PDB file of C-alpha atoms in Angstrom:
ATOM      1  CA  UNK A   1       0.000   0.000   0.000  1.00  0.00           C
ATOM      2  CA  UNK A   2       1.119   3.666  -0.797  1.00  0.00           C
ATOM      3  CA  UNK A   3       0.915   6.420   2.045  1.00  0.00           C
ATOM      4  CA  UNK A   4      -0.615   9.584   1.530  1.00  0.00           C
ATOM      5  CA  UNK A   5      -0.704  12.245   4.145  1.00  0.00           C
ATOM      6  CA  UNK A   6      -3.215  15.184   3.704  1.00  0.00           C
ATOM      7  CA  UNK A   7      -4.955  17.969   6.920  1.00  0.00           C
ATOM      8  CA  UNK A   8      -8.328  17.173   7.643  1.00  0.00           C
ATOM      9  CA  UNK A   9      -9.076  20.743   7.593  1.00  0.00           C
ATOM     10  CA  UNK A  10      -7.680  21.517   3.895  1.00  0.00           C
ATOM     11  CA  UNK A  11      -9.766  18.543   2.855  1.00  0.00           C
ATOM     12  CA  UNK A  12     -12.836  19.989   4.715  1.00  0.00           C
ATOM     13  CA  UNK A  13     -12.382  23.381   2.185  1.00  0.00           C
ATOM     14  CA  UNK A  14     -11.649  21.602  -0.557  1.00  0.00           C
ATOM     15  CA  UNK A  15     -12.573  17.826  -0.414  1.00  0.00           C
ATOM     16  CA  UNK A  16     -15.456  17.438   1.193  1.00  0.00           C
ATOM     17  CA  UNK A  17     -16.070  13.461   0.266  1.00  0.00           C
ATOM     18  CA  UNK A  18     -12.162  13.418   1.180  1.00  0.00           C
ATOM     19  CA  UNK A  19     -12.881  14.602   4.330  1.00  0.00           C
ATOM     20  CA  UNK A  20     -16.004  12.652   5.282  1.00  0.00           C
ATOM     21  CA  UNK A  21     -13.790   9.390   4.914  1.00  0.00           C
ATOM     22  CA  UNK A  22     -11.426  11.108   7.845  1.00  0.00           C
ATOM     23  CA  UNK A  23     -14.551  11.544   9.824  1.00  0.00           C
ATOM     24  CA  UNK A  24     -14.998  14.874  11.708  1.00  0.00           C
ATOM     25  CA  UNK A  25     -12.033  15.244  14.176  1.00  0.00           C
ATOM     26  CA  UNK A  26     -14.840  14.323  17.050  1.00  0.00           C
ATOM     27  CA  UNK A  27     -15.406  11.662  19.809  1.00  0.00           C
ATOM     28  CA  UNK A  28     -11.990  11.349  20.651  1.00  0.00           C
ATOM     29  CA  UNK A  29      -9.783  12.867  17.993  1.00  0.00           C
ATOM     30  CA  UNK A  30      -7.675  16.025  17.938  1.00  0.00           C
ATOM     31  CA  UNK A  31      -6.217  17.479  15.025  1.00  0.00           C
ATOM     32  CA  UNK A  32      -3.538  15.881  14.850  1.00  0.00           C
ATOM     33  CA  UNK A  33      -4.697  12.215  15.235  1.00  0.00           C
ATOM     34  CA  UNK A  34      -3.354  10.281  12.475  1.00  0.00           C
ATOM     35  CA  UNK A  35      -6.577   8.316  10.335  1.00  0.00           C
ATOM     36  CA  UNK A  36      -5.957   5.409   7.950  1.00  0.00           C
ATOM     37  CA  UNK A  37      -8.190   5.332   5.352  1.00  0.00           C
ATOM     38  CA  UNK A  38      -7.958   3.200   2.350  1.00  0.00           C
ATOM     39  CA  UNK A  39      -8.862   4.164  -1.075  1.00  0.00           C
ATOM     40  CA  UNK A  40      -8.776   1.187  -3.715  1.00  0.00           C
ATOM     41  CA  UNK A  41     -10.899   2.073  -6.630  1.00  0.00           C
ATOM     42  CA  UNK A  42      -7.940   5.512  -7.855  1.00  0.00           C
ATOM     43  CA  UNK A  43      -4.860   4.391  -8.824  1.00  0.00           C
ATOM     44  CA  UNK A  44      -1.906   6.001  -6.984  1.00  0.00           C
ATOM     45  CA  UNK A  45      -0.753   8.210  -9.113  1.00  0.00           C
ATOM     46  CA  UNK A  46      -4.049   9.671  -9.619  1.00  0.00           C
ATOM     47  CA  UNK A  47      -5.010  10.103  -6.177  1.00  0.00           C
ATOM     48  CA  UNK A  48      -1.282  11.798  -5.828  1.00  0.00           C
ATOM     49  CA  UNK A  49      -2.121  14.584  -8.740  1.00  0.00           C
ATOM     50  CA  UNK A  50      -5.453  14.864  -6.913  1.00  0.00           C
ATOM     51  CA  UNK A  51      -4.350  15.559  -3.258  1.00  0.00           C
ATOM     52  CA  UNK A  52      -1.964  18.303  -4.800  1.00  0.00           C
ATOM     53  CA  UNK A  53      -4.418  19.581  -6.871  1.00  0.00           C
ATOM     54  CA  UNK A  54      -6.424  20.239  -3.524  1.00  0.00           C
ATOM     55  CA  UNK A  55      -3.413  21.671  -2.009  1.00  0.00           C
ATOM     56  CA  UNK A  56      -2.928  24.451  -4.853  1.00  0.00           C
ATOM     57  CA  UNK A  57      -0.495  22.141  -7.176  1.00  0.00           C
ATOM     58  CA  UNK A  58      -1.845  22.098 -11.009  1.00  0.00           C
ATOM     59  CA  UNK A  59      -1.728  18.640 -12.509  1.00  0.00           C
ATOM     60  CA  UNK A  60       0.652  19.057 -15.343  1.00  0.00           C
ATOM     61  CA  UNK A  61      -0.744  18.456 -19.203  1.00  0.00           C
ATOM     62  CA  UNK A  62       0.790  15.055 -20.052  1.00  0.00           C
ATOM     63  CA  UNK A  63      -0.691  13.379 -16.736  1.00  0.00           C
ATOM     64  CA  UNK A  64      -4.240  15.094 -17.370  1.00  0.00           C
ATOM     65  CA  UNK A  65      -3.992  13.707 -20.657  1.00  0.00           C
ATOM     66  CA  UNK A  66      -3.068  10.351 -19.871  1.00  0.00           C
ATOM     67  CA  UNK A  67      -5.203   9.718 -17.053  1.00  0.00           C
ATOM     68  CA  UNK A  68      -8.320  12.071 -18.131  1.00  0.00           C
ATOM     69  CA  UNK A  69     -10.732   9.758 -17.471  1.00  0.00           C
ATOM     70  CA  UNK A  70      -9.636   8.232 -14.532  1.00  0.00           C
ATOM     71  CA  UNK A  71      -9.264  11.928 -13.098  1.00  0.00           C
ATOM     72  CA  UNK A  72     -12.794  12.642 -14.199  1.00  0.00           C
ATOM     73  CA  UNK A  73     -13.776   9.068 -12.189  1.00  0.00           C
ATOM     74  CA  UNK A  74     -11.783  10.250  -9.150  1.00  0.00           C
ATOM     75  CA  UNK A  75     -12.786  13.767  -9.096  1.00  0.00           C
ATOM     76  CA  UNK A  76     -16.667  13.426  -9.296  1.00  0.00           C
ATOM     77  CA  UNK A  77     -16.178  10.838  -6.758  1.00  0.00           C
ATOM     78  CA  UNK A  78     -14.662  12.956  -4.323  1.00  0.00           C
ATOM     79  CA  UNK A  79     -16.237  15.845  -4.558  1.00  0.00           C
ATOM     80  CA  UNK A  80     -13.075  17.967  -6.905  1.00  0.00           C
ATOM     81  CA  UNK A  81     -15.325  19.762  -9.112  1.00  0.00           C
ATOM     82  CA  UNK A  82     -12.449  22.162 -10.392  1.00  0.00           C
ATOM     83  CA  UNK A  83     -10.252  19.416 -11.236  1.00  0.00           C
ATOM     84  CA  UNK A  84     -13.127  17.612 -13.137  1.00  0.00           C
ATOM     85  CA  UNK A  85     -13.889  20.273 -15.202  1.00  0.00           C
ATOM     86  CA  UNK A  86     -10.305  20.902 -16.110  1.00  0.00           C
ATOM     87  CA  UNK A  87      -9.992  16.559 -16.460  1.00  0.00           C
ATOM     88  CA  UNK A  88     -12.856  16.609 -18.846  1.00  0.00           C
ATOM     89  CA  UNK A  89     -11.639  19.754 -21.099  1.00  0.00           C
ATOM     90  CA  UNK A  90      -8.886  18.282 -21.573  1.00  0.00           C
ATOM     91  CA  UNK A  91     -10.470  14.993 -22.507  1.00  0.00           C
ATOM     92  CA  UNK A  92     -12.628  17.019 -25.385  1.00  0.00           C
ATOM     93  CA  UNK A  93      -9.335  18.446 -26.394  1.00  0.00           C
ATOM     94  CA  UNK A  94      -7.107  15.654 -27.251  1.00  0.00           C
ATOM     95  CA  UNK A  95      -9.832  13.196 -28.378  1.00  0.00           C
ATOM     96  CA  UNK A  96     -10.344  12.502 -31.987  1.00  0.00           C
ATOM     97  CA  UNK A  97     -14.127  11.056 -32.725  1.00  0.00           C
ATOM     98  CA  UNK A  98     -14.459   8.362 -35.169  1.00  0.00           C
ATOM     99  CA  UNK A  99     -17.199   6.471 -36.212  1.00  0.00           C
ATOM    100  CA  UNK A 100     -15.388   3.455 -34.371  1.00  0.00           C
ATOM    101  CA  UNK A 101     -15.244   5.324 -30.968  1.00  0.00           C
ATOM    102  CA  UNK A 102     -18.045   6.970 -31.114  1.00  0.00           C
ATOM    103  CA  UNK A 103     -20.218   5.224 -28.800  1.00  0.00           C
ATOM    104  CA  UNK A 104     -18.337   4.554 -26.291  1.00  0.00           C
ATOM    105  CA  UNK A 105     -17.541   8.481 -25.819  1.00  0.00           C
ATOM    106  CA  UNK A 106     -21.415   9.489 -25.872  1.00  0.00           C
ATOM    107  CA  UNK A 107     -21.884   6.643 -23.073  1.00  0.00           C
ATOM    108  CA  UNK A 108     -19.319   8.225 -20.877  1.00  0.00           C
TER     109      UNK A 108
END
């Protein structure tokens, strides 16, 4: 398994589903209780572009493009509207429509 350490609080502001998994820092917890939670359905390397993305970091073009839909997947998920948006404008931007893929882009 991969470690990721993020503040409750920052995910409060700006990842709310984020922060829900954390709980709400009461019955028992201070600030700066330490919280496993595990996350299997984002690969690691998209859940690392998103936690920087909610600390301020941009996720650079190449990964956006290679991961837009998994981003997209992530993002809705976890409440990242921003980075969704941003996911999925980039996904209309580097895809080419053919009559062989056509489909399977109008049912995403």
């Amino acid at each position: 398994t991969i470690d990721f350490h993020a503040h409750r609080l920052i995910l409060q502001k700006c990842g709310a589903q984020l922060a829900e998994l954390c709980g709400t820092g009461t019955s028992g917890t201070t600030s700066e209780t330490i919280i496993r939670v595990s996350i299997g359905d984002v690969k690691p390397v998209v859940f690392r572009h998103m936690l920087h993305y909610i600390y301020g970091a941009t996720v650079p073009p190449d990964i956006l493009k290679a991961y837009a839909r998994e981003i997209i997947d992530a993002a809705d998920k976890y409440g990242i509207a921003n980075l969704k948006l941003e996911a999925e404008a980039c996904l209309v931007r580097s895809t080419r429509i053919t009559v062989a893929n056509a489909m399977d882009h109008l049912l995403y």
